[in-house]
The first five atom37 places (N, CA, C, CB, O) and aatype in JSON, in Angstrom:
{
  "aatype": [12, 11, 11, 9, 16, 13, 1, 10, 13, 10, 7, 9, 10, 13, 19, 13, 15, 7, 5, 10, 9, 0, 5, 2, 0, 19, 5, 15, 9, 3, 2, 5, 12, 6, 5, 10, 10, 6, 2, 16, 10, 10, 16, 14, 5, 3, 0, 5, 17, 0, 9, 16, 3, 5, 2, 19, 15, 1, 19, 15, 2, 9, 15, 8, 19, 18, 18, 1, 5, 19, 13, 2, 7, 10, 5, 9, 18, 7, 16, 6, 15, 7],
  "atom_mask": [
    [1, 1, 1, 1, 1],
    [1, 1, 1, 1, 1],
    [1, 1, 1, 1, 1],
    [1, 1, 1, 1, 1],
    [1, 1, 1, 1, 1],
    [1, 1, 1, 1, 1],
    [1, 1, 1, 1, 1],
    [1, 1, 1, 1, 1],
    [1, 1, 1, 1, 1],
    [1, 1, 1, 1, 1],
    [1, 1, 1, 0, 1],
    [1, 1, 1, 1, 1],
    [1, 1, 1, 1, 1],
    [1, 1, 1, 1, 1],
    [1, 1, 1, 1, 1],
    [1, 1, 1, 1, 1],
    [1, 1, 1, 1, 1],
    [1, 1, 1, 0, 1],
    [1, 1, 1, 1, 1],
    [1, 1, 1, 1, 1],
    [1, 1, 1, 1, 1],
    [1, 1, 1, 1, 1],
    [1, 1, 1, 1, 1],
    [1, 1, 1, 1, 1],
    [1, 1, 1, 1, 1],
    [1, 1, 1, 1, 1],
    [1, 1, 1, 1, 1],
    [1, 1, 1, 1, 1],
    [1, 1, 1, 1, 1],
    [1, 1, 1, 1, 1],
    [1, 1, 1, 1, 1],
    [1, 1, 1, 1, 1],
    [1, 1, 1, 1, 1],
    [1, 1, 1, 1, 1],
    [1, 1, 1, 1, 1],
    [1, 1, 1, 1, 1],
    [1, 1, 1, 1, 1],
    [1, 1, 1, 1, 1],
    [1, 1, 1, 1, 1],
    [1, 1, 1, 1, 1],
    [1, 1, 1, 1, 1],
    [1, 1, 1, 1, 1],
    [1, 1, 1, 1, 1],
    [1, 1, 1, 1, 1],
    [1, 1, 1, 1, 1],
    [1, 1, 1, 1, 1],
    [1, 1, 1, 1, 1],
    [1, 1, 1, 1, 1],
    [1, 1, 1, 1, 1],
    [1, 1, 1, 1, 1],
    [1, 1, 1, 1, 1],
    [1, 1, 1, 1, 1],
    [1, 1, 1, 1, 1],
    [1, 1, 1, 1, 1],
    [1, 1, 1, 1, 1],
    [1, 1, 1, 1, 1],
    [1, 1, 1, 1, 1],
    [1, 1, 1, 1, 1],
    [1, 1, 1, 1, 1],
    [1, 1, 1, 1, 1],
    [1, 1, 1, 1, 1],
    [1, 1, 1, 1, 1],
    [1, 1, 1, 1, 1],
    [1, 1, 1, 1, 1],
    [1, 1, 1, 1, 1],
    [1, 1, 1, 1, 1],
    [1, 1, 1, 1, 1],
    [1, 1, 1, 1, 1],
    [1, 1, 1, 1, 1],
    [1, 1, 1, 1, 1],
    [1, 1, 1, 1, 1],
    [1, 1, 1, 1, 1],
    [1, 1, 1, 0, 1],
    [1, 1, 1, 1, 1],
    [1, 1, 1, 1, 1],
    [1, 1, 1, 1, 1],
    [1, 1, 1, 1, 1],
    [1, 1, 1, 0, 1],
    [1, 1, 1, 1, 1],
    [1, 1, 1, 1, 1],
    [1, 1, 1, 1, 1],
    [1, 1, 1, 0, 1]
  ],
  "atom_positions": [
    [[-28.92, 14.23, -19.19], [-28.98, 13.2, -18.19], [-27.8, 12.23, -18.32], [-30.29, 12.45, -18.29], [-27.25, 11.77, -17.32]],
    [[-27.42, 11.92, -19.57], [-26.32, 11.0, -19.78], [-25.01, 11.58, -19.25], [-26.18, 10.67, -21.27], [-24.18, 10.85, -18.71]],
    [[-24.83, 12.91, -19.4], [-23.6, 13.55, -18.92], [-23.51, 13.45, -17.4], [-23.55, 15.01, -19.36], [-22.43, 13.2, -16.85]],
    [[-24.63, 13.66, -16.72], [-24.64, 13.59, -15.26], [-24.33, 12.17, -14.8], [-25.99, 14.05, -14.69], [-23.56, 11.97, -13.87]],
    [[-24.94, 11.18, -15.44], [-24.71, 9.79, -15.09], [-23.25, 9.41, -15.33], [-25.63, 8.86, -15.9], [-22.64, 8.74, -14.5]],
    [[-22.7, 9.84, -16.45], [-21.31, 9.54, -16.76], [-20.37, 10.19, -15.75], [-20.97, 10.02, -18.17], [-19.41, 9.55, -15.3]],
    [[-20.63, 11.44, -15.38], [-19.79, 12.13, -14.4], [-19.9, 11.47, -13.03], [-20.18, 13.61, -14.3], [-18.91, 11.34, -12.31]],
    [[-21.09, 11.05, -12.68], [-21.28, 10.35, -11.41], [-20.5, 9.04, -11.41], [-22.78, 10.09, -11.15], [-19.86, 8.7, -10.42]],
    [[-20.56, 8.31, -12.51], [-19.81, 7.06, -12.65], [-18.31, 7.31, -12.51], [-20.11, 6.39, -14.0], [-17.63, 6.58, -11.79]],
    [[-17.8, 8.33, -13.18], [-16.38, 8.65, -13.09], [-15.99, 9.05, -11.67], [-16.02, 9.77, -14.06], [-14.92, 8.67, -11.19]],
    [[-16.85, 9.8, -11.01], [-16.57, 10.19, -9.63], [-16.49, 9.0, -8.7], [0.0, 0.0, 0.0], [-15.59, 8.91, -7.87]],
    [[-17.42, 8.08, -8.83], [-17.41, 6.87, -8.0], [-16.19, 6.02, -8.31], [-18.7, 6.05, -8.21], [-15.54, 5.51, -7.4]],
    [[-15.87, 5.88, -9.58], [-14.69, 5.12, -9.98], [-13.42, 5.73, -9.39], [-14.58, 5.06, -11.51], [-12.55, 5.01, -8.91]],
    [[-13.31, 7.04, -9.43], [-12.14, 7.73, -8.89], [-12.01, 7.5, -7.39], [-12.23, 9.23, -9.18], [-10.91, 7.26, -6.9]],
    [[-13.11, 7.57, -6.66], [-13.09, 7.39, -5.2], [-12.64, 5.98, -4.85], [-14.47, 7.66, -4.6], [-11.8, 5.81, -3.96]],
    [[-13.17, 4.98, -5.53], [-12.85, 3.6, -5.18], [-11.52, 3.12, -5.74], [-13.94, 2.71, -5.65], [-10.99, 2.12, -5.26]],
    [[-10.97, 3.79, -6.74], [-9.7, 3.36, -7.3], [-8.57, 3.51, -6.28], [-9.37, 4.14, -8.57], [-7.64, 2.71, -6.28]],
    [[-8.63, 4.51, -5.43], [-7.62, 4.67, -4.39], [-7.64, 3.53, -3.41], [0.0, 0.0, 0.0], [-6.59, 3.08, -2.96]],
    [[-8.82, 3.04, -3.07], [-8.92, 1.91, -2.16], [-8.4, 0.64, -2.82], [-10.37, 1.71, -1.72], [-7.77, -0.17, -2.15]],
    [[-8.63, 0.47, -4.1], [-8.13, -0.71, -4.8], [-6.62, -0.7, -4.86], [-8.71, -0.78, -6.2], [-5.98, -1.74, -4.69]],
    [[-6.03, 0.46, -5.09], [-4.57, 0.57, -5.12], [-4.0, 0.24, -3.75], [-4.13, 1.99, -5.55], [-3.0, -0.49, -3.67]],
    [[-4.6, 0.74, -2.7], [-4.12, 0.46, -1.35], [-4.22, -1.02, -1.04], [-4.91, 1.26, -0.32], [-3.3, -1.59, -0.44]],
    [[-5.31, -1.67, -1.42], [-5.46, -3.1, -1.17], [-4.41, -3.88, -1.94], [-6.86, -3.57, -1.56], [-3.86, -4.85, -1.41]],
    [[-4.12, -3.49, -3.17], [-3.08, -4.17, -3.94], [-1.72, -3.98, -3.29], [-3.06, -3.65, -5.38], [-0.92, -4.91, -3.27]],
    [[-1.44, -2.8, -2.77], [-0.17, -2.53, -2.12], [-0.02, -3.38, -0.87], [-0.03, -1.05, -1.78], [1.03, -3.96, -0.63]],
    [[-1.07, -3.45, -0.07], [-1.04, -4.26, 1.15], [-0.79, -5.72, 0.79], [-2.35, -4.11, 1.95], [0.03, -6.38, 1.43]],
    [[-1.49, -6.23, -0.2], [-1.32, -7.62, -0.61], [0.1, -7.87, -1.13], [-2.35, -8.0, -1.69], [0.69, -8.9, -0.84]],
    [[0.63, -6.93, -1.88], [1.98, -7.06, -2.42], [3.02, -7.09, -1.31], [2.27, -5.92, -3.38], [3.95, -7.9, -1.34]],
    [[2.89, -6.2, -0.33], [3.83, -6.18, 0.79], [3.7, -7.46, 1.6], [3.58, -4.94, 1.69], [4.71, -8.05, 2.0]],
    [[2.47, -7.91, 1.86], [2.27, -9.17, 2.59], [2.91, -10.34, 1.86], [0.77, -9.43, 2.78], [3.55, -11.18, 2.49]],
    [[2.76, -10.4, 0.55], [3.36, -11.49, -0.23], [4.88, -11.47, -0.12], [2.94, -11.39, -1.69], [5.5, -12.52, 0.02]],
    [[5.47, -10.28, -0.2], [6.93, -10.17, -0.11], [7.42, -10.6, 1.27], [7.37, -8.72, -0.4], [8.41, -11.33, 1.38]],
    [[6.73, -10.16, 2.32], [7.13, -10.55, 3.68], [6.97, -12.06, 3.88], [6.28, -9.78, 4.72], [7.81, -12.7, 4.51]],
    [[5.9, -12.62, 3.35], [5.66, -14.07, 3.45], [6.78, -14.85, 2.77], [4.31, -14.44, 2.84], [7.22, -15.88, 3.28]],
    [[7.22, -14.37, 1.63], [8.3, -15.02, 0.92], [9.6, -14.96, 1.73], [8.5, -14.38, -0.47], [10.34, -15.94, 1.79]],
    [[9.88, -13.82, 2.34], [11.08, -13.7, 3.17], [10.99, -14.59, 4.4], [11.28, -12.24, 3.59], [12.01, -15.14, 4.83]],
    [[9.81, -14.74, 4.97], [9.62, -15.65, 6.1], [9.87, -17.09, 5.69], [8.21, -15.5, 6.68], [10.52, -17.84, 6.42]],
    [[9.36, -17.49, 4.53], [9.55, -18.85, 4.04], [11.02, -19.16, 3.8], [8.75, -19.08, 2.77], [11.46, -20.29, 4.01]],
    [[11.77, -18.17, 3.35], [13.2, -18.36, 3.09], [14.04, -18.14, 4.35], [13.66, -17.4, 2.0], [15.27, -18.11, 4.27]],
    [[13.39, -18.0, 5.48], [14.01, -17.77, 6.8], [14.95, -16.57, 6.81], [14.77, -19.01, 7.25], [15.94, -16.55, 7.55]],
    [[14.66, -15.58, 5.99], [15.43, -14.34, 6.0], [14.87, -13.36, 7.02], [15.45, -13.7, 4.62], [15.52, -12.37, 7.38]],
    [[13.65, -13.63, 7.5], [13.0, -12.8, 8.52], [12.38, -13.7, 9.57], [11.93, -11.87, 7.89], [12.0, -14.84, 9.29]],
    [[12.27, -13.18, 10.78], [11.5, -13.85, 11.82], [10.09, -13.24, 11.82], [12.19, -13.71, 13.23], [9.91, -12.15, 11.27]],
    [[9.11, -13.91, 12.41], [7.76, -13.32, 12.45], [7.72, -11.93, 13.09], [6.83, -14.25, 13.21], [6.91, -11.1, 12.69]],
    [[8.58, -11.66, 14.08], [8.61, -10.33, 14.7], [9.12, -9.28, 13.72], [9.49, -10.34, 15.95], [8.68, -8.13, 13.76]],
    [[10.04, -9.67, 12.83], [10.6, -8.74, 11.86], [9.63, -8.42, 10.73], [11.88, -9.29, 11.29], [9.78, -7.4, 10.05]],
    [[8.65, -9.28, 10.51], [7.76, -9.14, 9.35], [6.54, -8.27, 9.63], [7.31, -10.5, 8.91], [5.62, -8.24, 8.82]],
    [[6.52, -7.57, 10.75], [5.41, -6.67, 11.04], [5.71, -5.31, 10.43], [5.17, -6.54, 12.59], [6.85, -4.83, 10.48]],
    [[4.69, -4.68, 9.84], [4.91, -3.41, 9.14], [3.64, -2.59, 9.15], [5.39, -3.66, 7.7], [2.55, -3.08, 9.44]],
    [[3.8, -1.29, 8.81], [2.66, -0.38, 8.72], [2.92, 0.61, 7.59], [2.42, 0.37, 10.07], [4.04, 1.1, 7.43]],
    [[1.88, 0.9, 6.81], [2.0, 1.9, 5.74], [2.07, 3.28, 6.38], [0.79, 1.8, 4.73], [1.23, 3.64, 7.2]],
    [[3.08, 4.06, 5.99], [3.25, 5.4, 6.55], [2.78, 6.5, 5.6], [4.71, 5.63, 6.91], [2.38, 7.57, 6.04]],
    [[2.84, 6.22, 4.28], [2.42, 7.23, 3.31], [2.2, 6.55, 1.97], [3.48, 8.37, 3.19], [2.8, 5.52, 1.67]],
    [[1.34, 7.14, 1.18], [1.16, 6.68, -0.2], [0.63, 7.82, -1.04], [0.2, 5.45, -0.26], [-0.17, 8.64, -0.58]],
    [[1.09, 7.86, -2.28], [0.62, 8.9, -3.2], [0.78, 8.41, -4.63], [1.39, 10.22, -2.98], [1.45, 7.41, -4.89]],
    [[0.17, 9.14, -5.54], [0.27, 8.83, -6.96], [0.96, 10.0, -7.64], [-1.14, 8.56, -7.59], [0.55, 11.15, -7.48]],
    [[2.01, 9.71, -8.39], [2.76, 10.73, -9.1], [1.89, 11.38, -10.16], [4.03, 10.14, -9.73], [1.24, 10.7, -10.95]],
    [[1.87, 12.72, -10.18], [1.1, 13.43, -11.19], [1.74, 13.3, -12.57], [0.98, 14.91, -10.82], [1.04, 13.37, -13.59]],
    [[3.04, 13.12, -12.61], [3.75, 13.05, -13.88], [3.62, 11.66, -14.51], [5.23, 13.41, -13.68], [3.23, 11.54, -15.67]],
    [[3.95, 10.62, -13.74], [3.97, 9.27, -14.3], [2.75, 8.43, -13.96], [5.2, 8.55, -13.83], [2.56, 7.35, -14.51]],
    [[1.91, 8.93, -13.05], [0.7, 8.22, -12.61], [1.04, 6.89, -11.93], [-0.22, 7.98, -13.8], [0.23, 5.96, -11.95]],
    [[2.23, 6.8, -11.34], [2.65, 5.61, -10.61], [2.31, 5.78, -9.14], [4.18, 5.34, -10.81], [2.51, 6.86, -8.57]],
    [[1.8, 4.73, -8.54], [1.45, 4.76, -7.12], [2.68, 4.42, -6.29], [0.29, 3.76, -6.82], [3.34, 3.41, -6.53]],
    [[2.99, 5.26, -5.32], [4.12, 5.05, -4.42], [3.58, 4.75, -3.03], [5.08, 6.29, -4.39], [2.75, 5.5, -2.51]],
    [[4.04, 3.66, -2.43], [3.61, 3.27, -1.09], [4.85, 3.14, -0.23], [2.78, 1.93, -1.11], [5.82, 2.49, -0.62]],
    [[4.82, 3.76, 0.94], [5.94, 3.72, 1.87], [5.49, 3.04, 3.15], [6.49, 5.16, 2.15], [4.4, 3.31, 3.67]],
    [[6.33, 2.16, 3.66], [5.98, 1.46, 4.89], [7.19, 1.37, 5.81], [5.44, 0.05, 4.57], [8.32, 1.57, 5.38]],
    [[6.92, 1.06, 7.06], [7.95, 1.04, 8.09], [7.77, -0.22, 8.93], [7.87, 2.32, 8.98], [6.66, -0.68, 9.15]],
    [[8.89, -0.76, 9.39], [8.86, -1.94, 10.26], [8.23, -1.59, 11.6], [10.28, -2.51, 10.46], [8.43, -0.49, 12.12]],
    [[7.48, -2.53, 12.15], [6.83, -2.37, 13.45], [7.3, -3.5, 14.35], [5.26, -2.36, 13.33], [7.38, -4.65, 13.91]],
    [[7.62, -3.19, 15.6], [8.03, -4.2, 16.57], [7.26, -3.95, 17.86], [9.58, -4.17, 16.82], [7.34, -2.87, 18.43]],
    [[6.53, -4.95, 18.32], [5.69, -4.84, 19.52], [4.75, -3.63, 19.44], [6.57, -4.73, 20.77], [4.51, -2.96, 20.45]],
    [[4.22, -3.37, 18.25], [3.27, -2.28, 18.07], [3.89, -0.9, 17.91], [0.0, 0.0, 0.0], [3.16, 0.07, 17.74]],
    [[5.21, -0.8, 17.96], [5.9, 0.49, 17.82], [6.62, 0.56, 16.48], [6.9, 0.71, 18.98], [7.32, -0.38, 16.1]],
    [[6.44, 1.68, 15.77], [7.14, 1.85, 14.5], [8.61, 2.14, 14.76], [6.51, 2.98, 13.67], [8.95, 2.93, 15.65]],
    [[9.48, 1.5, 14.0], [10.92, 1.67, 14.15], [11.39, 2.64, 13.07], [11.68, 0.3, 14.05], [11.38, 2.31, 11.89]],
    [[11.8, 3.82, 13.48], [12.24, 4.84, 12.53], [13.59, 4.44, 11.95], [12.33, 6.23, 13.21], [14.44, 3.88, 12.65]],
    [[13.78, 4.73, 10.69], [15.0, 4.35, 9.99], [14.83, 3.06, 9.2], [0.0, 0.0, 0.0], [15.76, 2.61, 8.53]],
    [[13.63, 2.45, 9.27], [13.37, 1.2, 8.54], [12.37, 1.41, 7.41], [12.86, 0.12, 9.49], [11.67, 0.47, 7.02]],
    [[12.3, 2.62, 6.89], [11.33, 2.94, 5.84], [11.7, 2.23, 4.54], [11.26, 4.45, 5.61], [12.87, 2.11, 4.19]],
    [[10.7, 1.77, 3.85], [10.86, 1.15, 2.54], [9.77, 1.67, 1.62], [10.81, -0.42, 2.63], [8.78, 2.24, 2.09]],
    [[9.96, 1.49, 0.35], [8.94, 1.94, -0.59], [8.9, 1.09, -1.82], [0.0, 0.0, 0.0], [8.1, 1.34, -2.72]]
  ]
}
């Protein structure tokens, strides 16, 4: 019974860890954009973005998040960052 409970716990932890990483990435990108807005390096229209891809490296276990600038609801290709 303990093995089943432990495996269930690990499974739930694994499922929710991806959501936590995504939330941290979103917060990190928002903080960076906010800082650029405060320093007047960006206008509010320039600070719109959308996550295009994210994955975790099997070798280093580092989470990679890629995002793209959005203007008037349209993604602008060639503005990818990670």
